[in-house]
């Protein structure tokens, strides 16, 4: 038994669907204000570059695009995640991806013993793709708008939160060194009076007023008299000048033994 022919749908029957309605053929050159129809994929509907063998951005289809891999890291105390997104990327989409993944890594990547070392390496590895994206020309010919790169990485909150302790550490180191030099580096001059807080093999000379009962020695220049002590070279102006320490209260050049109170006769 023969199958009866099926009726053909007529144009205009049912709801209108612009994606299935037949397009009437056009003849002649396109009118003013209308571009000639482009073959499917000519502007990278699937990332196809207009030049054969090349591809546009994977996110917007624009070109030029650079083949690069942007990486991220997440530390989870015991576990960790290694993230990556492979290109090609146009300039704007690449910078947006780099800044987003690096910003997330700045606050998600430190939470683990090994992540403390992996996170800086990941951020340094992203500098290569960043440089490649910045060398590209502005994107063109995409099938959708490119991503907005947004604010630079150093102006985003995670970067600012990280930069504060880093700057404090960088400023604290020279401040401590300078403070140690100012406090611990004592240069003596002739005529000053000092006391020794340490032993004579490990001198710790402190400047005192000559009228103070705590003063023990007067600094004199070479040559040293009998019974004088010799200050360590570090207390000299050039760290090699020899200075003498004469005990206060010596009577008429008579030497008083170290540790013996001055004579009152």
GROMACS .gro file of C-alpha atoms in nm:
model
  265
    1UNK     CA    1   0.000   0.000   0.000
    2UNK     CA    2   0.153   0.327  -0.107
    3UNK     CA    3   0.212   0.598   0.149
    4UNK     CA    4   0.019   0.912   0.070
    5UNK     CA    5   0.237   1.218   0.019
    6UNK     CA    6   0.284   1.441   0.321
    7UNK     CA    7   0.157   1.796   0.293
    8UNK     CA    8   0.433   2.055   0.270
    9UNK     CA    9   0.430   2.335   0.532
   10UNK     CA   10   0.344   2.669   0.390
   11UNK     CA   11   0.538   2.982   0.474
   12UNK     CA   12   0.358   3.185   0.733
   13UNK     CA   13   0.181   2.886   0.892
   14UNK     CA   14   0.240   2.855   1.266
   15UNK     CA   15   0.464   3.078   1.484
   16UNK     CA   16   0.727   3.274   1.299
   17UNK     CA   17   1.087   3.146   1.350
   18UNK     CA   18   1.353   3.379   1.206
   19UNK     CA   19   1.619   3.108   1.221
   20UNK     CA   20   1.425   2.866   0.993
   21UNK     CA   21   1.251   3.111   0.759
   22UNK     CA   22   1.397   3.087   0.409
   23UNK     CA   23   1.604   3.383   0.298
   24UNK     CA   24   1.509   3.508  -0.048
   25UNK     CA   25   1.796   3.514  -0.293
   26UNK     CA   26   1.947   3.852  -0.365
   27UNK     CA   27   2.108   3.957  -0.686
   28UNK     CA   28   2.346   4.238  -0.759
   29UNK     CA   29   2.591   4.415  -0.531
   30UNK     CA   30   2.478   4.496  -0.177
   31UNK     CA   31   2.323   4.836  -0.131
   32UNK     CA   32   2.484   5.119   0.061
   33UNK     CA   33   2.520   5.062   0.433
   34UNK     CA   34   2.507   4.681   0.402
   35UNK     CA   35   2.814   4.462   0.413
   36UNK     CA   36   2.850   4.162   0.190
   37UNK     CA   37   2.749   3.836   0.367
   38UNK     CA   38   3.040   3.660   0.533
   39UNK     CA   39   3.081   3.282   0.542
   40UNK     CA   40   3.008   3.116   0.874
   41UNK     CA   41   3.306   3.134   1.105
   42UNK     CA   42   3.482   3.410   0.914
   43UNK     CA   43   3.506   3.619   1.231
   44UNK     CA   44   3.585   3.334   1.462
   45UNK     CA   45   3.253   3.187   1.572
   46UNK     CA   46   3.468   2.907   1.707
   47UNK     CA   47   3.789   3.104   1.735
   48UNK     CA   48   3.874   3.080   1.365
   49UNK     CA   49   4.125   3.337   1.248
   50UNK     CA   50   4.068   3.489   0.903
   51UNK     CA   51   4.414   3.369   0.805
   52UNK     CA   52   4.424   2.992   0.739
   53UNK     CA   53   4.586   2.788   1.013
   54UNK     CA   54   4.552   3.053   1.282
   55UNK     CA   55   4.293   3.101   1.554
   56UNK     CA   56   4.144   3.391   1.745
   57UNK     CA   57   4.073   3.435   2.114
   58UNK     CA   58   3.907   3.137   2.279
   59UNK     CA   59   3.673   3.367   2.475
   60UNK     CA   60   3.562   3.626   2.219
   61UNK     CA   61   3.707   3.508   1.886
   62UNK     CA   62   3.894   3.833   1.829
   63UNK     CA   63   4.241   3.853   1.686
   64UNK     CA   64   4.535   3.892   1.713
   65UNK     CA   65   4.566   3.635   1.990
   66UNK     CA   66   4.859   3.485   2.180
   67UNK     CA   67   4.896   3.122   2.281
   68UNK     CA   68   4.967   3.131   2.655
   69UNK     CA   69   4.862   2.952   2.974
   70UNK     CA   70   4.754   3.150   3.279
   71UNK     CA   71   4.791   2.967   3.610
   72UNK     CA   72   4.643   2.988   3.957
   73UNK     CA   73   4.687   2.810   4.288
   74UNK     CA   74   4.466   2.734   4.587
   75UNK     CA   75   4.605   2.613   4.918
   76UNK     CA   76   4.367   2.420   5.146
   77UNK     CA   77   4.592   2.346   5.448
   78UNK     CA   78   4.639   1.978   5.366
   79UNK     CA   79   4.523   1.968   5.003
   80UNK     CA   80   4.593   2.206   4.716
   81UNK     CA   81   4.466   2.282   4.367
   82UNK     CA   82   4.663   2.374   4.058
   83UNK     CA   83   4.455   2.580   3.815
   84UNK     CA   84   4.531   2.671   3.455
   85UNK     CA   85   4.353   2.820   3.155
   86UNK     CA   86   4.511   2.772   2.814
   87UNK     CA   87   4.479   3.025   2.533
   88UNK     CA   88   4.482   3.162   2.272
   89UNK     CA   89   4.374   3.496   2.423
   90UNK     CA   90   4.340   3.840   2.276
   91UNK     CA   91   4.492   4.132   2.461
   92UNK     CA   92   4.187   4.228   2.669
   93UNK     CA   93   4.068   3.875   2.750
   94UNK     CA   94   4.424   3.768   2.833
   95UNK     CA   95   4.484   4.057   3.072
   96UNK     CA   96   4.144   4.005   3.234
   97UNK     CA   97   4.218   3.635   3.285
   98UNK     CA   98   4.569   3.704   3.417
   99UNK     CA   99   4.449   3.966   3.665
  100UNK     CA  100   4.156   3.758   3.788
  101UNK     CA  101   4.353   3.436   3.842
  102UNK     CA  102   4.653   3.613   3.993
  103UNK     CA  103   4.428   3.814   4.225
  104UNK     CA  104   4.255   3.497   4.343
  105UNK     CA  105   4.592   3.332   4.397
  106UNK     CA  106   4.709   3.621   4.613
  107UNK     CA  107   4.451   3.545   4.881
  108UNK     CA  108   4.373   3.176   4.817
  109UNK     CA  109   4.720   3.042   4.754
  110UNK     CA  110   4.895   3.072   5.091
  111UNK     CA  111   4.690   2.833   5.306
  112UNK     CA  112   4.923   2.537   5.326
  113UNK     CA  113   5.287   2.451   5.408
  114UNK     CA  114   5.383   2.375   5.047
  115UNK     CA  115   5.155   2.646   4.911
  116UNK     CA  116   5.374   2.909   5.075
  117UNK     CA  117   5.643   2.820   4.822
  118UNK     CA  118   5.418   2.730   4.526
  119UNK     CA  119   5.219   3.054   4.528
  120UNK     CA  120   5.517   3.288   4.457
  121UNK     CA  121   5.631   3.056   4.178
  122UNK     CA  122   5.282   3.060   4.025
  123UNK     CA  123   5.267   3.440   4.032
  124UNK     CA  124   5.609   3.464   3.869
  125UNK     CA  125   5.509   3.217   3.596
  126UNK     CA  126   5.213   3.440   3.506
  127UNK     CA  127   5.445   3.728   3.421
  128UNK     CA  128   5.537   3.563   3.091
  129UNK     CA  129   5.177   3.544   2.960
  130UNK     CA  130   5.113   3.898   3.088
  131UNK     CA  131   5.402   4.032   2.880
  132UNK     CA  132   5.275   3.842   2.573
  133UNK     CA  133   4.925   3.989   2.610
  134UNK     CA  134   5.052   4.345   2.650
  135UNK     CA  135   5.243   4.319   2.321
  136UNK     CA  136   4.926   4.246   2.124
  137UNK     CA  137   4.732   4.501   1.924
  138UNK     CA  138   4.375   4.588   2.029
  139UNK     CA  139   4.132   4.300   1.957
  140UNK     CA  140   3.920   4.309   1.643
  141UNK     CA  141   3.678   4.085   1.456
  142UNK     CA  142   3.538   3.891   1.751
  143UNK     CA  143   3.196   3.728   1.765
  144UNK     CA  144   3.136   3.882   2.110
  145UNK     CA  145   3.284   4.171   2.311
  146UNK     CA  146   3.618   4.106   2.474
  147UNK     CA  147   3.644   4.088   2.854
  148UNK     CA  148   3.712   4.406   3.047
  149UNK     CA  149   4.066   4.382   3.195
  150UNK     CA  150   3.958   4.590   3.495
  151UNK     CA  151   4.196   4.747   3.742
  152UNK     CA  152   4.566   4.652   3.741
  153UNK     CA  153   4.665   4.374   3.977
  154UNK     CA  154   4.851   4.595   4.224
  155UNK     CA  155   4.538   4.811   4.272
  156UNK     CA  156   4.310   4.522   4.368
  157UNK     CA  157   4.226   4.448   4.736
  158UNK     CA  158   4.415   4.113   4.760
  159UNK     CA  159   4.733   4.277   4.630
  160UNK     CA  160   4.698   4.571   4.868
  161UNK     CA  161   4.646   4.339   5.164
  162UNK     CA  162   4.961   4.150   5.070
  163UNK     CA  163   5.169   4.459   5.003
  164UNK     CA  164   5.111   4.609   5.351
  165UNK     CA  165   5.296   4.336   5.550
  166UNK     CA  166   5.561   4.306   5.279
  167UNK     CA  167   5.634   4.679   5.296
  168UNK     CA  168   5.643   4.666   5.676
  169UNK     CA  169   5.901   4.387   5.665
  170UNK     CA  170   6.109   4.567   5.402
  171UNK     CA  171   6.107   4.887   5.607
  172UNK     CA  172   6.168   4.710   5.938
  173UNK     CA  173   6.495   4.549   5.830
  174UNK     CA  174   6.687   4.871   5.749
  175UNK     CA  175   6.525   5.044   6.048
  176UNK     CA  176   6.655   4.775   6.285
  177UNK     CA  177   7.000   4.788   6.127
  178UNK     CA  178   7.012   5.167   6.161
  179UNK     CA  179   6.887   5.151   6.519
  180UNK     CA  180   7.153   4.894   6.603
  181UNK     CA  181   7.421   5.115   6.453
  182UNK     CA  182   7.303   5.417   6.649
  183UNK     CA  183   7.265   5.234   6.979
  184UNK     CA  184   7.543   4.981   6.971
  185UNK     CA  185   7.815   5.169   6.786
  186UNK     CA  186   7.986   5.393   7.049
  187UNK     CA  187   8.286   5.599   6.942
  188UNK     CA  188   8.500   5.739   7.224
  189UNK     CA  189   8.698   6.059   7.222
  190UNK     CA  190   8.980   6.176   7.447
  191UNK     CA  191   8.856   6.334   7.770
  192UNK     CA  192   8.534   6.136   7.804
  193UNK     CA  193   8.459   5.926   8.111
  194UNK     CA  194   8.325   5.574   8.080
  195UNK     CA  195   8.232   5.268   8.278
  196UNK     CA  196   8.277   4.906   8.170
  197UNK     CA  197   7.963   4.690   8.191
  198UNK     CA  198   8.141   4.382   8.058
  199UNK     CA  199   8.466   4.196   8.113
  200UNK     CA  200   8.798   4.312   7.976
  201UNK     CA  201   8.793   4.043   7.710
  202UNK     CA  202   8.437   4.146   7.611
  203UNK     CA  203   8.429   4.518   7.676
  204UNK     CA  204   8.100   4.705   7.702
  205UNK     CA  205   8.199   5.068   7.755
  206UNK     CA  206   7.928   5.320   7.839
  207UNK     CA  207   7.987   5.696   7.840
  208UNK     CA  208   7.922   5.866   8.175
  209UNK     CA  209   7.961   6.217   8.306
  210UNK     CA  210   8.298   6.263   8.471
  211UNK     CA  211   8.116   6.400   8.778
  212UNK     CA  212   7.901   6.089   8.809
  213UNK     CA  213   7.995   5.836   9.079
  214UNK     CA  214   7.940   5.563   8.820
  215UNK     CA  215   8.227   5.682   8.600
  216UNK     CA  216   8.530   5.455   8.630
  217UNK     CA  217   8.781   5.559   8.362
  218UNK     CA  218   8.884   5.863   8.164
  219UNK     CA  219   8.966   5.818   7.798
  220UNK     CA  220   9.319   5.932   7.718
  221UNK     CA  221   9.527   5.912   7.407
  222UNK     CA  222   9.836   5.703   7.348
  223UNK     CA  223  10.092   5.643   7.476
  224UNK     CA  224   9.923   5.472   7.768
  225UNK     CA  225  10.062   5.513   8.118
  226UNK     CA  226  10.145   5.224   8.346
  227UNK     CA  227   9.827   5.068   8.484
  228UNK     CA  228   9.605   5.197   8.205
  229UNK     CA  229   9.370   4.972   8.019
  230UNK     CA  230   9.342   4.969   7.640
  231UNK     CA  231   9.000   5.015   7.480
  232UNK     CA  232   8.897   4.777   7.206
  233UNK     CA  233   8.967   4.909   6.853
  234UNK     CA  234   8.593   4.926   6.778
  235UNK     CA  235   8.566   5.226   7.012
  236UNK     CA  236   8.822   5.426   6.815
  237UNK     CA  237   8.732   5.676   6.540
  238UNK     CA  238   8.858   5.448   6.260
  239UNK     CA  239   8.809   5.120   6.448
  240UNK     CA  240   9.183   5.072   6.480
  241UNK     CA  241   9.297   5.371   6.688
  242UNK     CA  242   9.425   5.269   7.033
  243UNK     CA  243   9.268   5.460   7.321
  244UNK     CA  244   9.377   5.439   7.682
  245UNK     CA  245   9.148   5.406   7.984
  246UNK     CA  246   9.292   5.573   8.294
  247UNK     CA  247   9.120   5.488   8.619
  248UNK     CA  248   8.970   5.791   8.788
  249UNK     CA  249   9.114   5.888   9.132
  250UNK     CA  250   9.470   5.768   9.069
  251UNK     CA  251   9.688   5.964   9.306
  252UNK     CA  252   9.978   6.143   9.139
  253UNK     CA  253  10.029   5.885   8.869
  254UNK     CA  254  10.037   5.592   9.108
  255UNK     CA  255   9.859   5.303   8.946
  256UNK     CA  256   9.561   5.158   9.123
  257UNK     CA  257   9.492   4.794   9.063
  258UNK     CA  258   9.176   4.728   8.864
  259UNK     CA  259   8.883   4.669   9.095
  260UNK     CA  260   9.051   4.844   9.390
  261UNK     CA  261   8.878   5.158   9.518
  262UNK     CA  262   9.085   5.477   9.489
  263UNK     CA  263   9.299   5.572   9.786
  264UNK     CA  264   9.171   5.843  10.020
  265UNK     CA  265   9.497   5.902  10.209
   0.00000   0.00000   0.00000
